[in-house]
Short mmCIF file of C-alpha atoms and ligand atoms in Angstrom, two decimals:
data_model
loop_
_atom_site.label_atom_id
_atom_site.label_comp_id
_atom_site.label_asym_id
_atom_site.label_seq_id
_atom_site.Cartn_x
_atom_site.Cartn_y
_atom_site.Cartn_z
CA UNK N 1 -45.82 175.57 160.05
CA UNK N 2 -47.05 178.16 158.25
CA UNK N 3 -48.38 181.32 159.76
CA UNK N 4 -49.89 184.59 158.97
CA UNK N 5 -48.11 187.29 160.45
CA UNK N 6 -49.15 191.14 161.33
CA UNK N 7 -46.26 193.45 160.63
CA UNK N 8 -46.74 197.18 162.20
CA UNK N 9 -44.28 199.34 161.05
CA UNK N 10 -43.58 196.72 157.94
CA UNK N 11 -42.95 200.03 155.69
CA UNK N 12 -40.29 201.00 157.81
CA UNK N 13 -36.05 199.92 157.67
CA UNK N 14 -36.21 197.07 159.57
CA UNK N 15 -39.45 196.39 159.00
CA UNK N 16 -39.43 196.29 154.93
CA UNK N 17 -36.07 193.76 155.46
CA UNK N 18 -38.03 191.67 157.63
CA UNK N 19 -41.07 191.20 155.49
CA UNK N 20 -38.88 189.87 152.51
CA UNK N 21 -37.44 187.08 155.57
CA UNK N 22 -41.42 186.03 156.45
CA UNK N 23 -42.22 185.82 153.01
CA UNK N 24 -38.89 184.04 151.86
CA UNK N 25 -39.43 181.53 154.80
CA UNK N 26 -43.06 180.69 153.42
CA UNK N 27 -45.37 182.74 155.86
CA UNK N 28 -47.99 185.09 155.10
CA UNK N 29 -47.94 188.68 156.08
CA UNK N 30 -50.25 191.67 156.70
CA UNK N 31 -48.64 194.87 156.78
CA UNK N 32 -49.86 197.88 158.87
CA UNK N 33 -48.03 201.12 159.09
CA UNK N 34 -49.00 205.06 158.96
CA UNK N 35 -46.25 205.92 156.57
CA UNK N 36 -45.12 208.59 159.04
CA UNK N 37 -41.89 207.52 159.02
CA UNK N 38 -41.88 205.63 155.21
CA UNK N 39 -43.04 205.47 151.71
CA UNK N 40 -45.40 202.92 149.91
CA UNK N 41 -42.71 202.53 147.22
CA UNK N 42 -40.71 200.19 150.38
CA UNK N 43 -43.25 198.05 150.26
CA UNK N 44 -43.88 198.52 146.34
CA UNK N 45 -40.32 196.81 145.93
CA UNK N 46 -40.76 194.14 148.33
CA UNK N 47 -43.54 192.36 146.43
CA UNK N 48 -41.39 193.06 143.87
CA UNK N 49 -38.48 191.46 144.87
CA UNK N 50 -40.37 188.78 146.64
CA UNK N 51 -43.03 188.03 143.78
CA UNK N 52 -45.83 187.95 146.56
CA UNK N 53 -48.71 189.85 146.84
CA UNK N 54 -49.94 191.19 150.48
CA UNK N 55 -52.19 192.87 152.41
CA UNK N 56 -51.06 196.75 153.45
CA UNK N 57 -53.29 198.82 155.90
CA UNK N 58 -52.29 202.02 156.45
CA UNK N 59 -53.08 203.41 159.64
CA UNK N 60 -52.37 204.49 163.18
CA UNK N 61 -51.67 202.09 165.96
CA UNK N 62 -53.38 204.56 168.24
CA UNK N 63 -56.35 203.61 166.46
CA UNK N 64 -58.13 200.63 167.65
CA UNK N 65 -60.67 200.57 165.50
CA UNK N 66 -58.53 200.01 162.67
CA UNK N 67 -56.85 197.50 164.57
CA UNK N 68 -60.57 195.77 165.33
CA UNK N 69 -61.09 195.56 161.47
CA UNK N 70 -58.01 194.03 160.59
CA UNK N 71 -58.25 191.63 163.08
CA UNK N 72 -61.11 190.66 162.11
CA UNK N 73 -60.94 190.34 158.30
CA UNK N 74 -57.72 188.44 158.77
CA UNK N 75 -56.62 185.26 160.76
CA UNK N 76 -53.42 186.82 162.31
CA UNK N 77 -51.42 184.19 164.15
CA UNK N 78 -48.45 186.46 165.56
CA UNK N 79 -47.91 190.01 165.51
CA UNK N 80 -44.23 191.90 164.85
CA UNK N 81 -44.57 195.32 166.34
CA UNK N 82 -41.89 197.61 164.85
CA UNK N 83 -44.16 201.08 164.53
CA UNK N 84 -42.40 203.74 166.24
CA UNK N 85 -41.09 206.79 166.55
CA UNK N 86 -37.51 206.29 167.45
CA UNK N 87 -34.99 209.84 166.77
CA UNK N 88 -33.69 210.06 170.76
CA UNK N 89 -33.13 213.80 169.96
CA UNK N 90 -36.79 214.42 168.99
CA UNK N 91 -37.94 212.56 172.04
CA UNK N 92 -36.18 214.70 174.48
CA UNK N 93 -37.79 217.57 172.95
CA UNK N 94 -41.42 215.84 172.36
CA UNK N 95 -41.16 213.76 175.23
CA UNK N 96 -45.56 213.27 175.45
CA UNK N 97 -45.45 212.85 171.29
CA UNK N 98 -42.93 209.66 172.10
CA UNK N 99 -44.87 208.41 175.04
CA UNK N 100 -48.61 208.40 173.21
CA UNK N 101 -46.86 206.76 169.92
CA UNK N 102 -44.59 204.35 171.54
CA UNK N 103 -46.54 203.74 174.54
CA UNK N 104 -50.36 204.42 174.36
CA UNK N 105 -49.68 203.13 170.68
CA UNK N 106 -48.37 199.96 171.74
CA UNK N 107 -51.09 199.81 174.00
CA UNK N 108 -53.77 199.98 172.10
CA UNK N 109 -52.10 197.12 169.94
CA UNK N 110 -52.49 195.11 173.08
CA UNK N 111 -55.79 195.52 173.76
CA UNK N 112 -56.61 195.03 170.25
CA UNK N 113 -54.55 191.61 170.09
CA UNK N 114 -56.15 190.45 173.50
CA UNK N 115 -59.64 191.46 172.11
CA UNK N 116 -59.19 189.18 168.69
CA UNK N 117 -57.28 186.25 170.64
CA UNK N 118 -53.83 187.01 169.31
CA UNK N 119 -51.61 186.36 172.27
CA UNK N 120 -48.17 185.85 170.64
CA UNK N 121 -45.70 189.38 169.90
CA UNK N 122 -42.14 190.56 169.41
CA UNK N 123 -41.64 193.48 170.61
CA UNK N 124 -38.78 195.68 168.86
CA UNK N 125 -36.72 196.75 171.78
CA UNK N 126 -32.92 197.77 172.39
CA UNK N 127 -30.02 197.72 173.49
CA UNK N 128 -30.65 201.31 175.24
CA UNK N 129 -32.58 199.58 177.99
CA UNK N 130 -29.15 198.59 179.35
CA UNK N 131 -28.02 202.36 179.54
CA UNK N 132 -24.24 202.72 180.11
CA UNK N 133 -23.49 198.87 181.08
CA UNK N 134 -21.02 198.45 183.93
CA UNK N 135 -19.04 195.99 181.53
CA UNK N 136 -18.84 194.79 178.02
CA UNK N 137 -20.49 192.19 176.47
CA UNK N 138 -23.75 192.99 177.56
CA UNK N 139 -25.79 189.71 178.24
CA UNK N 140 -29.56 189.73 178.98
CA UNK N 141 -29.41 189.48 182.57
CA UNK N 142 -27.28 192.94 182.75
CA UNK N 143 -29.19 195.68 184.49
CA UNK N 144 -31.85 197.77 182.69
CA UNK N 145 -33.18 201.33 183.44
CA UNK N 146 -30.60 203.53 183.80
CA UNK N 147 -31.77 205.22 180.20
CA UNK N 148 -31.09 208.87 179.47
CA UNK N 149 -34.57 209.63 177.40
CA UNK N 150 -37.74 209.31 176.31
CA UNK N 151 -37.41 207.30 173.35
CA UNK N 152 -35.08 204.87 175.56
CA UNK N 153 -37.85 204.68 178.91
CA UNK N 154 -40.56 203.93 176.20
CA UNK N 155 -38.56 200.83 175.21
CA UNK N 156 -38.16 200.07 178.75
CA UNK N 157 -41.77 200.83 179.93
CA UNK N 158 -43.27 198.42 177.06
CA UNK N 159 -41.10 196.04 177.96
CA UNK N 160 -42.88 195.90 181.16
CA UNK N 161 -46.09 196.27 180.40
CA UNK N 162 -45.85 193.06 178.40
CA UNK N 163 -44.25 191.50 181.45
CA UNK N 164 -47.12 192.94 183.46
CA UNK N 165 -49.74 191.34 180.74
CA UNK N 166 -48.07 187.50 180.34
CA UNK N 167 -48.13 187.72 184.62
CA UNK N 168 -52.17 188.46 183.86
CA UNK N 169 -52.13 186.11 181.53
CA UNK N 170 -50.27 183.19 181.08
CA UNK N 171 -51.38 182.45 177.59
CA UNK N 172 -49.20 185.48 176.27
CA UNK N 173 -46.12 184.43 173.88
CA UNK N 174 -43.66 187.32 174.10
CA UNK N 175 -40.39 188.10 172.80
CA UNK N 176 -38.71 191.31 173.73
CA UNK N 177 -35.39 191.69 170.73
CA UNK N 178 -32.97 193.74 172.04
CA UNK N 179 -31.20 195.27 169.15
CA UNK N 180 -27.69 196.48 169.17
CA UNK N 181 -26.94 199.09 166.10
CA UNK N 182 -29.02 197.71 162.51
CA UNK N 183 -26.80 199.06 159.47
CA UNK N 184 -26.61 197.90 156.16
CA UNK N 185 -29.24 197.18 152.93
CA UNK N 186 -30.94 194.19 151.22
CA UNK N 187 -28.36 192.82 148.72
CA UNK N 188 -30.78 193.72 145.87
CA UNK N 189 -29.67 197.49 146.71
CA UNK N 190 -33.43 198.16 146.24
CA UNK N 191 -34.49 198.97 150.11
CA UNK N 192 -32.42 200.24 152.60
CA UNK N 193 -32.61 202.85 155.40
CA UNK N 194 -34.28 206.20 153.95
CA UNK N 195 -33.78 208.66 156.57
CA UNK N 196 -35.61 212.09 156.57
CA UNK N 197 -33.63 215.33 156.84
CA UNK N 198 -30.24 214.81 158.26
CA UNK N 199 -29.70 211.62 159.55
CA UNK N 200 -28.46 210.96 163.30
CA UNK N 201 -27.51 207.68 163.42
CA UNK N 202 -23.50 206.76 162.07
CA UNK N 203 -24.38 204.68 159.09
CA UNK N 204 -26.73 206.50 156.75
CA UNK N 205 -24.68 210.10 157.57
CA UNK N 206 -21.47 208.29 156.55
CA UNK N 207 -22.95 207.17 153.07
CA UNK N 208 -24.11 210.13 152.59
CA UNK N 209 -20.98 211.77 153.51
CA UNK N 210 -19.43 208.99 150.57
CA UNK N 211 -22.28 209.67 147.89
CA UNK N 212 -21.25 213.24 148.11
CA UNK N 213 -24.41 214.61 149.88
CA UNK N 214 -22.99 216.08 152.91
CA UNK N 215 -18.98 216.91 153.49
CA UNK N 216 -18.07 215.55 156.16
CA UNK N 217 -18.07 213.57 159.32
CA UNK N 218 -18.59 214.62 162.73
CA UNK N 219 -17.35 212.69 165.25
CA UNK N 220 -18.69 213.21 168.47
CA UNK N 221 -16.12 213.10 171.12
CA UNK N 222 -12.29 211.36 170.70
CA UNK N 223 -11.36 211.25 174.27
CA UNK N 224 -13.57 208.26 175.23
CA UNK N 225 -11.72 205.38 177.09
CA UNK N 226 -11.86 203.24 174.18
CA UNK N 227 -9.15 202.18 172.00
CA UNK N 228 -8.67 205.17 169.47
CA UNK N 229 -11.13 207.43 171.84
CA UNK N 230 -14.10 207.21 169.27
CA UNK N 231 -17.22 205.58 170.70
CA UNK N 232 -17.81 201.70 170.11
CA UNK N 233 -20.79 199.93 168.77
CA UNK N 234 -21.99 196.58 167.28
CA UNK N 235 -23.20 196.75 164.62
CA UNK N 236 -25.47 194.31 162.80
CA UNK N 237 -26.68 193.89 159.35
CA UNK N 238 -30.25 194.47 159.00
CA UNK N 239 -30.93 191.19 157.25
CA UNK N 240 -29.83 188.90 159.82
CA UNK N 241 -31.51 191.12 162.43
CA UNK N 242 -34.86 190.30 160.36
CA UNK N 243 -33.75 186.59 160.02
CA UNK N 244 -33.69 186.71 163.85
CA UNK N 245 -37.56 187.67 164.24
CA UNK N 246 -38.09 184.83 161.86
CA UNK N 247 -36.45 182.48 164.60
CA UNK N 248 -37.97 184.30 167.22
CA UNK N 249 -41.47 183.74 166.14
CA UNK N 250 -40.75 179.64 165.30
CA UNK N 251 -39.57 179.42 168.98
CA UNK N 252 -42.60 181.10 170.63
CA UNK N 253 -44.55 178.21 169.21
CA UNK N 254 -42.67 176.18 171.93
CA UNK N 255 -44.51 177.59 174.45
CA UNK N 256 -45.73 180.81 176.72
CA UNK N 257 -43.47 183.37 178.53
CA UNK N 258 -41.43 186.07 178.22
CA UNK N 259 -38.06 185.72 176.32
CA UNK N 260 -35.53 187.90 176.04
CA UNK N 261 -32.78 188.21 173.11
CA UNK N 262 -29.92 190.40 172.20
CA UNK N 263 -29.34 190.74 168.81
CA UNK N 264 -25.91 191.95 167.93
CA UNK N 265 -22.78 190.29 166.80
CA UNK N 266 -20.72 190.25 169.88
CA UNK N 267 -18.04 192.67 167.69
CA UNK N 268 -17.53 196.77 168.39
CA UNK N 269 -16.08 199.27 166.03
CA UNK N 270 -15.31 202.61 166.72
CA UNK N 271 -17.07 205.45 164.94
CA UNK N 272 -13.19 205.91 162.89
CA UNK N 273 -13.19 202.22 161.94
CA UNK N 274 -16.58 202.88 160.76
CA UNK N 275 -15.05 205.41 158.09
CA UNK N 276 -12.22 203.78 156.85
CA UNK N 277 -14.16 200.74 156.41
CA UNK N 278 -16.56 202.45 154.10
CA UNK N 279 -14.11 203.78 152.04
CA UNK N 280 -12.74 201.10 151.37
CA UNK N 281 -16.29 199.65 150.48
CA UNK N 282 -17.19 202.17 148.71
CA UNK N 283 -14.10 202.97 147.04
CA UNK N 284 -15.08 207.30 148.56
CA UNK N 285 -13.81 209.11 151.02
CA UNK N 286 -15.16 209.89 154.07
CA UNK N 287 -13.45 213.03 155.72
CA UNK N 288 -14.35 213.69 159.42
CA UNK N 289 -13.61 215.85 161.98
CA UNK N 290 -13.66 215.51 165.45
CA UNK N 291 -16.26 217.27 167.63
CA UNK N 292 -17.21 217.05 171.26
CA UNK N 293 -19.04 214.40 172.62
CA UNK N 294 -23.13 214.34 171.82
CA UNK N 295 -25.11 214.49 174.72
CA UNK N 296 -26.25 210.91 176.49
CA UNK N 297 -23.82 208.89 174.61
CA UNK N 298 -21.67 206.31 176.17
CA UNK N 299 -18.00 204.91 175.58
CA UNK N 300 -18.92 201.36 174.18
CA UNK N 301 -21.89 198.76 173.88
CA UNK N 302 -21.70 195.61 172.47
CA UNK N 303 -23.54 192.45 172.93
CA UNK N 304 -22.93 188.90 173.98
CA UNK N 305 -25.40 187.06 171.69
CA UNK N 306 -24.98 183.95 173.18
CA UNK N 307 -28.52 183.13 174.26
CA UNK N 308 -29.68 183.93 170.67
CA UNK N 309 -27.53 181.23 169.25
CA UNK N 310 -28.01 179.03 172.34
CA UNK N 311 -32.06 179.07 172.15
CA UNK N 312 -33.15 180.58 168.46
CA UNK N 313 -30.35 178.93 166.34
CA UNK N 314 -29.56 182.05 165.36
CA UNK N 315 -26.18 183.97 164.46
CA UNK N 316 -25.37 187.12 163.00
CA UNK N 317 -23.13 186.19 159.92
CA UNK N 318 -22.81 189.05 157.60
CA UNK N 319 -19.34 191.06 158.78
CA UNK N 320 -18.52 194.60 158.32
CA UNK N 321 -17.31 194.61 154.67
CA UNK N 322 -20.94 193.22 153.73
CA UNK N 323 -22.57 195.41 156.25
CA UNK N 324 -20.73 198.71 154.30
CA UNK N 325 -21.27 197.11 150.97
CA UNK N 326 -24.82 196.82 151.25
CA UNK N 327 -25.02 199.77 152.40
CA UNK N 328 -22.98 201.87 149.62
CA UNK N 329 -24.80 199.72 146.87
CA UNK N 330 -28.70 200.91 148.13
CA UNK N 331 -26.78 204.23 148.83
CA UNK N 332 -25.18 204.69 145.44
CA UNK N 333 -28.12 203.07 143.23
CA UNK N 334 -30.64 205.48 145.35
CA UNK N 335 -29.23 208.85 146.05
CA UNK N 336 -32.50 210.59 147.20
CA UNK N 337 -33.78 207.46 148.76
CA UNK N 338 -36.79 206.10 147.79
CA UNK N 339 -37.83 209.49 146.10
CA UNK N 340 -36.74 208.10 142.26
P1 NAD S 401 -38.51 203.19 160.88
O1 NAD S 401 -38.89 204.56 161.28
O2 NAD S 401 -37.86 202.99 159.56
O3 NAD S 401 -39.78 202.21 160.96
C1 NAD S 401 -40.84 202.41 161.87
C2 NAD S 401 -42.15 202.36 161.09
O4 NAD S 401 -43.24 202.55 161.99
C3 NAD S 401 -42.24 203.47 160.03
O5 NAD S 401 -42.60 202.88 158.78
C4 NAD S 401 -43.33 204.39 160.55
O6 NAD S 401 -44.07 204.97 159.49
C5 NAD S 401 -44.17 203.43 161.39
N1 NAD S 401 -44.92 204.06 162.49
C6 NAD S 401 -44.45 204.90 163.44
N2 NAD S 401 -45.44 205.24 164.28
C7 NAD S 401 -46.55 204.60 163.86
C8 NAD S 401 -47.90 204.56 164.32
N3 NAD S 401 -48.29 205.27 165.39
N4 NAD S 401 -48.78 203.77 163.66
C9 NAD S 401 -48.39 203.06 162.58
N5 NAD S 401 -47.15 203.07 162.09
C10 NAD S 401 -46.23 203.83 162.73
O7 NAD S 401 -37.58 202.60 162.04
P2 NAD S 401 -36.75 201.23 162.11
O8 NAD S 401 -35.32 201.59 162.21
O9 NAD S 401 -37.20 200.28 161.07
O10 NAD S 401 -37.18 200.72 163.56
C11 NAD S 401 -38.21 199.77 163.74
C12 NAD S 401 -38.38 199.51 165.24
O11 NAD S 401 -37.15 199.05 165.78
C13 NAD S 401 -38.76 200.75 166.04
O12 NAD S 401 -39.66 200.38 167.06
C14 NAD S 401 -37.45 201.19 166.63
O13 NAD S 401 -37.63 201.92 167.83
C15 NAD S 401 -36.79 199.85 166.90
N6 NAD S 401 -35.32 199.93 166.97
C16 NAD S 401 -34.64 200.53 165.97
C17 NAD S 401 -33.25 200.64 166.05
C18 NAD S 401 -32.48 201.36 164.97
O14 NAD S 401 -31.36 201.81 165.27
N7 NAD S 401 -32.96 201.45 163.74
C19 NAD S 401 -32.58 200.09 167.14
C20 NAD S 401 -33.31 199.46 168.15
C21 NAD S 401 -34.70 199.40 168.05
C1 WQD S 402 -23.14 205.43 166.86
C2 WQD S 402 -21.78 206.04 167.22
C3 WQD S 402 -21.96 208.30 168.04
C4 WQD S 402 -23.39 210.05 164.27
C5 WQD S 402 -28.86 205.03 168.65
C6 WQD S 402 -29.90 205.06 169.73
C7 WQD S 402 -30.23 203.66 170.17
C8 WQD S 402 -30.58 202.76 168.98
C9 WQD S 402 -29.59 202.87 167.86
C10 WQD S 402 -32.92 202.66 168.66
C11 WQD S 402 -21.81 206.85 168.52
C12 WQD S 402 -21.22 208.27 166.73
C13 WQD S 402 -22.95 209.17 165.24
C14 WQD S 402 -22.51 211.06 163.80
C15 WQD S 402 -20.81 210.21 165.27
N1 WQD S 402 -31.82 203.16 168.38
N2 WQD S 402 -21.69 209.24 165.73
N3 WQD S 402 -21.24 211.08 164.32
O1 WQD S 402 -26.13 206.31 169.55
O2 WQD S 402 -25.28 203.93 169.42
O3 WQD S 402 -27.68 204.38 169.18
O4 WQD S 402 -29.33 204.24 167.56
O5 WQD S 402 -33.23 201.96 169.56
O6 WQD S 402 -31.29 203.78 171.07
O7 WQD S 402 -29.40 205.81 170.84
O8 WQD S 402 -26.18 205.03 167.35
O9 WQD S 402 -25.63 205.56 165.02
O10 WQD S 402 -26.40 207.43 166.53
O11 WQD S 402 -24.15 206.43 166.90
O12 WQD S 402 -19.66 210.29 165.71
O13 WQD S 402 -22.85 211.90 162.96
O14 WQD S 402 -21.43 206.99 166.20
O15 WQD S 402 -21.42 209.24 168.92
O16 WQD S 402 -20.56 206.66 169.13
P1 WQD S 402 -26.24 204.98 168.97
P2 WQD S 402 -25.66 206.15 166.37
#
């Protein structure tokens, strides 16, 4: 059935990869971002590569009367809430910046969805609400709370508060996505992840390390009890994380509640696989050299995404070789980004 869906945060990385997946699956979408994090030209190459036309409002979350209007000029069925501030180093240093975003931001959504009747949302969590698991593959039921910052409680304290609302409510359709670690690009090479300043996540600082932009590698800490001592992650391509809010949002029509997913691959890589993989991808080299360990990282996280497959259908299917591929081509075709 076709829906109309409200994307916050639609200019963003995952965001802009998941609006191509609503529209390519026949829904309609209304976008709704700040641009704090992101540029109009994201979403100026997603109609293009889509050939659809949508609505974009660009505005807070924190500000409900936005959120009022839109409601009210358009029939939203189901809301995907990416907006967000998400660097876990800037959140330890603005800890009340992260909480009014993430939180009172998300809050305000709420209210705003209750007050028009929209009851259904997927929430944009992750994988750092399981903090250092006691054992790997991490399944849904695995403890949650032990997280070392703000950025990480925020994920953790909106999941709640949603729990807190479908108890209040028992109309509420919510799905909380875990993610594990999105990498990669559309295949088009047109939109990708367009960090600002010097990136901290693994991905975008090793293309950049390829493209020629920066010389080299850190990696933080080799004396991790993993197999070659660099930390392990799982990695998933970006647009089979967006196919899985796709599913997500057919199987809340089924019914009310609070679902949980992971979505992740089930595979880890260390941060030297990581490397040599994208050299060989990108056909660059990636020097590194090792450095202690960064502060509130852990050894290895990766997912069991069972339940995904079990309830949603769904299955991460693009492997690492894609996943760097992608990545060199929106890399290599767009130095600077989305600055032309
Ligand atoms: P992103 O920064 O590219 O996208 C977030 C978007 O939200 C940006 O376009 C930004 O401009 C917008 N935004 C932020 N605050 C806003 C506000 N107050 N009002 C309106 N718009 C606002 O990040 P992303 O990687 O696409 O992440 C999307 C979501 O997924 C975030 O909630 C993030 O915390 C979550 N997440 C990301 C990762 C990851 O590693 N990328 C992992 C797990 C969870
Ligand atoms: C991956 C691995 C690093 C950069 C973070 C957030 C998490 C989630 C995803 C949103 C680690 C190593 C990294 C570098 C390195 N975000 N590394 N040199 O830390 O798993 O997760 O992003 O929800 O909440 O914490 O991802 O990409 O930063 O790091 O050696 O320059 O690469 O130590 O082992 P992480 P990452």
């Amino acid at each position: 059935m076709k829906q109309t869906i409200l994307i916050t945060g639609g200019a963003g990385y995952i965001g802009s990869h998941t609006c191509l997946e609503f529209l390519a699956a026949g829904h309609d979408i209304v976008v709704f971002d700040n641009l704090c994090n992101s540029s109009l030209e994201s979403l100026r190459r997603v109609k293009e590569l889509s050939g659809r036309e949508f609505p974009f409002v660009a505005a807070d979350i924190r500000d409900r009367a936005a959120l009022d209007a839109l409601f009210k000029t358009y029939a939203i069925d189901a809301v995907i809430h990416f907006a967000g501030l998400k660097a876990v180093g800037e959140s330890v240093e603005k800890p009340l910046l992260y909480y009014d975003n993430n939180i009172a931001g998300s809050i305000t959504l709420f209210e705003a969805m209750q007050a028009a009747g929209v009851k259904t949302v997927v929430f944009s969590s992750s994988a750092t609400v399981y903090g250092d698991p006691a054992s790997v593959p991490i399944r849904e039921d695995f403890p949650v709370g032990a997280t070392t910052n703000p950025y990480g409680r925020g994920k953790l304290i909106v999941e709640q508060i949603l729990g807190d609302l479908a108890i209040s409510d028992p109309e509420w359709r919510i799905a909380l996505l875990r993610y594990f670690n999105p990498v990669g690009a559309h295949k088009s090479g047109r939109i990708g992840e367009d960090p600002r300043g010097i990136p901290n996540n693994l991905m975008p600082y090793i293309a950049q390390v390829a493209v020629g932009r920066r010389e080299y590698l850190n990696v933080w800490g080799n004396d991790y009890p993993t197999p070659d001592g660099t930390g392990v992650r799982d990695y998933i391509h970006v647009v089979d994380l967006a196919q899985g809010h796709v599913k997500a949002v057919e199987k809340l029509a089924a019914g009310p509640g609070v679902r949980i997913w992971n979505l992740g691959t089930g595979c880890g890589y260390s941060v030297v696989e990581m490397a040599q993989a994208f050299e060989k991808a990108s056909g660059h080299p990636v020097p590194y050299q090792f450095a202690p360990r960064r502060a509130g990282d852990i050894a290895q996280c990766w997912a069991d995404p069972a339940l995904a497959e079990r309830e949603l259908g769904w299955k991460a299917r693009r492997g690492l070789d894609e996943m760097c591929e992608d990545t060199w081509r929106w890399q290599s075709l767009n130095p600077q980004g989305f600055e032309e």
